[in-house]
Coordinates of C-alpha atoms in Angstrom, one line a residue:
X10 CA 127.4 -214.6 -23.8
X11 CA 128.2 -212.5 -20.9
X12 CA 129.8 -214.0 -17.9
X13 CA 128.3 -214.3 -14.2
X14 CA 130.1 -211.6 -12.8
X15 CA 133.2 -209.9 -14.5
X16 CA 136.7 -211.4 -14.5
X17 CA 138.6 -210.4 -11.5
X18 CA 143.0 -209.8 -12.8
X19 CA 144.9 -211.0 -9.8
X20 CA 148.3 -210.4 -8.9
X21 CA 150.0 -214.3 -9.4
X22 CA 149.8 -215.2 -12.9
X23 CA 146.0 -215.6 -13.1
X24 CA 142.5 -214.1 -13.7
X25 CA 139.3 -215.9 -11.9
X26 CA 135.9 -215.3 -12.4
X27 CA 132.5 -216.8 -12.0
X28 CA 130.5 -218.6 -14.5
X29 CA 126.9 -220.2 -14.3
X30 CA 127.5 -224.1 -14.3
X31 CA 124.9 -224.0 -17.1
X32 CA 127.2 -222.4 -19.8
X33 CA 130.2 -224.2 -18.9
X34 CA 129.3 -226.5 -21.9
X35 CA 128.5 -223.5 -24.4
X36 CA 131.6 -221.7 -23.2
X37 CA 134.1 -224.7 -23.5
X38 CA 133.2 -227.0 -26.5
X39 CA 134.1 -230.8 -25.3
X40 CA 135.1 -230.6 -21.8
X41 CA 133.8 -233.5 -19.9
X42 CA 131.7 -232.1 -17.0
X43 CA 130.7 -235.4 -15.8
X44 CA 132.8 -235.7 -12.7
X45 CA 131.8 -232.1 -11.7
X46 CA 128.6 -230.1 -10.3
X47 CA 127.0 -227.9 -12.7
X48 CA 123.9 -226.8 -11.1
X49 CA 125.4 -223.7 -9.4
X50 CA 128.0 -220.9 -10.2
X51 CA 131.6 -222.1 -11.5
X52 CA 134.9 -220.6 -11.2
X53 CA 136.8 -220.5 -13.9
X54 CA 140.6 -219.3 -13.7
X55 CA 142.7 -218.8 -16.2
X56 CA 146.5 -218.6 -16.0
X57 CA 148.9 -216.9 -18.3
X58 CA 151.8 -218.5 -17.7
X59 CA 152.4 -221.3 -15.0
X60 CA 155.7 -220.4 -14.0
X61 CA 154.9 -217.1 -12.4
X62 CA 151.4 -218.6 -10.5
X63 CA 151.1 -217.0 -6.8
X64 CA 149.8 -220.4 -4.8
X65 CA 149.2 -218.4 -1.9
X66 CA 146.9 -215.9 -4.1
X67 CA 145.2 -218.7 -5.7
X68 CA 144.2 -220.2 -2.9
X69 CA 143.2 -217.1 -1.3
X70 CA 141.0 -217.1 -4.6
X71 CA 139.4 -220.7 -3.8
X72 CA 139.0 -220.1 -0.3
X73 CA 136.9 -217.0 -1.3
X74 CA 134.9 -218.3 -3.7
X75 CA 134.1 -221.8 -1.5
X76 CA 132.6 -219.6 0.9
X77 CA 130.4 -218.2 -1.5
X78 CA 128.7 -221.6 -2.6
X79 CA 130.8 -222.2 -5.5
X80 CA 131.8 -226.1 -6.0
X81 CA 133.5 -226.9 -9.9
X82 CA 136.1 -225.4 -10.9
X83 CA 137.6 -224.4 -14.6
X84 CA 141.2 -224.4 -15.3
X85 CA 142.3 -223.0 -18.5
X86 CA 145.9 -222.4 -19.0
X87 CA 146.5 -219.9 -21.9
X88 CA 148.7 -220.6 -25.1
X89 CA 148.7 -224.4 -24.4
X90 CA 145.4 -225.4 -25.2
X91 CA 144.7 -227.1 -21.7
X92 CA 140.8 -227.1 -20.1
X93 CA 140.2 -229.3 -17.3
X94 CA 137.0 -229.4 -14.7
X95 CA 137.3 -230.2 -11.0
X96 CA 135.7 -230.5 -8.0
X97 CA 136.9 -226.7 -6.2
X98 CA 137.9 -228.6 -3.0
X99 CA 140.4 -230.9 -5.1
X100 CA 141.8 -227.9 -6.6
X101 CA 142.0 -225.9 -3.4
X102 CA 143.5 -229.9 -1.8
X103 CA 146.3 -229.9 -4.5
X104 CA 147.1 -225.8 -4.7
X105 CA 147.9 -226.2 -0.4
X106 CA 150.0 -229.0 -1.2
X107 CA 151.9 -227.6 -3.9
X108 CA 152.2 -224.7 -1.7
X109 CA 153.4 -226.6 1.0
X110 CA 155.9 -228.5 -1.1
X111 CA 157.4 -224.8 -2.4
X112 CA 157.6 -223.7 1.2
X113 CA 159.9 -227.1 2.2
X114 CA 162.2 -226.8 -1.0
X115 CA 162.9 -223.2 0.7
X116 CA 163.8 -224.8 4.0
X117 CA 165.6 -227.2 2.5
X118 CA 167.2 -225.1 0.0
X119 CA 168.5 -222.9 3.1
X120 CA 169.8 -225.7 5.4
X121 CA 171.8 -227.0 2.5
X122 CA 173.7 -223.8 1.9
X123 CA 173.8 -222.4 5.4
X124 CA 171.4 -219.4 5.3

């Protein structure tokens, strides 16, 4: 089965591309797709390895693809065997704050040592 557009590699630790909503449920066998939209396009990302995931490139990513009408996203982190469905805003909601977080263990980080 061939994808709705082809993957996209971006710098940050992931890959994003789009997916019909339709084949979400062909594609990946007993994720629950209840709490998500499936009529339109999906995006599905998958990340390599968690550790080295660009928050400011992902959300760059969501941002992107919520202008283009897309509303579920597909999280599928490689090697771990983890597949989760959300709604794209809660995903771009907890990416910002996780970005935000990163940002004040920085400041925080460099008022504690004097930089």
């Amino acid at each position: 089965m061939e994808s709705a557009a082809a993957a996209k590699e971006f710098r940050g630790g992931f890959r994003a591309e789009r997916e019909f909503g339709f084949a979400l449920s062909s594609r990946f066998k007993g994720l629950d797709l209840s709490e998500v939209d499936t009529e339109g396009v999906a995006l599905i990302v998958e990340i390599d390895n968690p550790r080295r995931l660009n928050l400011f490139q992902l959300s760059k990513v969501l941002i992107g693809a919520a202008k283009g009408g897309v509303k579920t996203a597909v999280i599928e982190v490689k090697g771990r065997e983890m597949v989760t469905a959300i709604p794209l805003f809660n995903l771009f909601a907890l990416v910002d704050e996780n970005a935000q977080l990163k940002e004040l263990r920085k400041l925080e980080a460099a008022i504690r040592t004097g930089v």
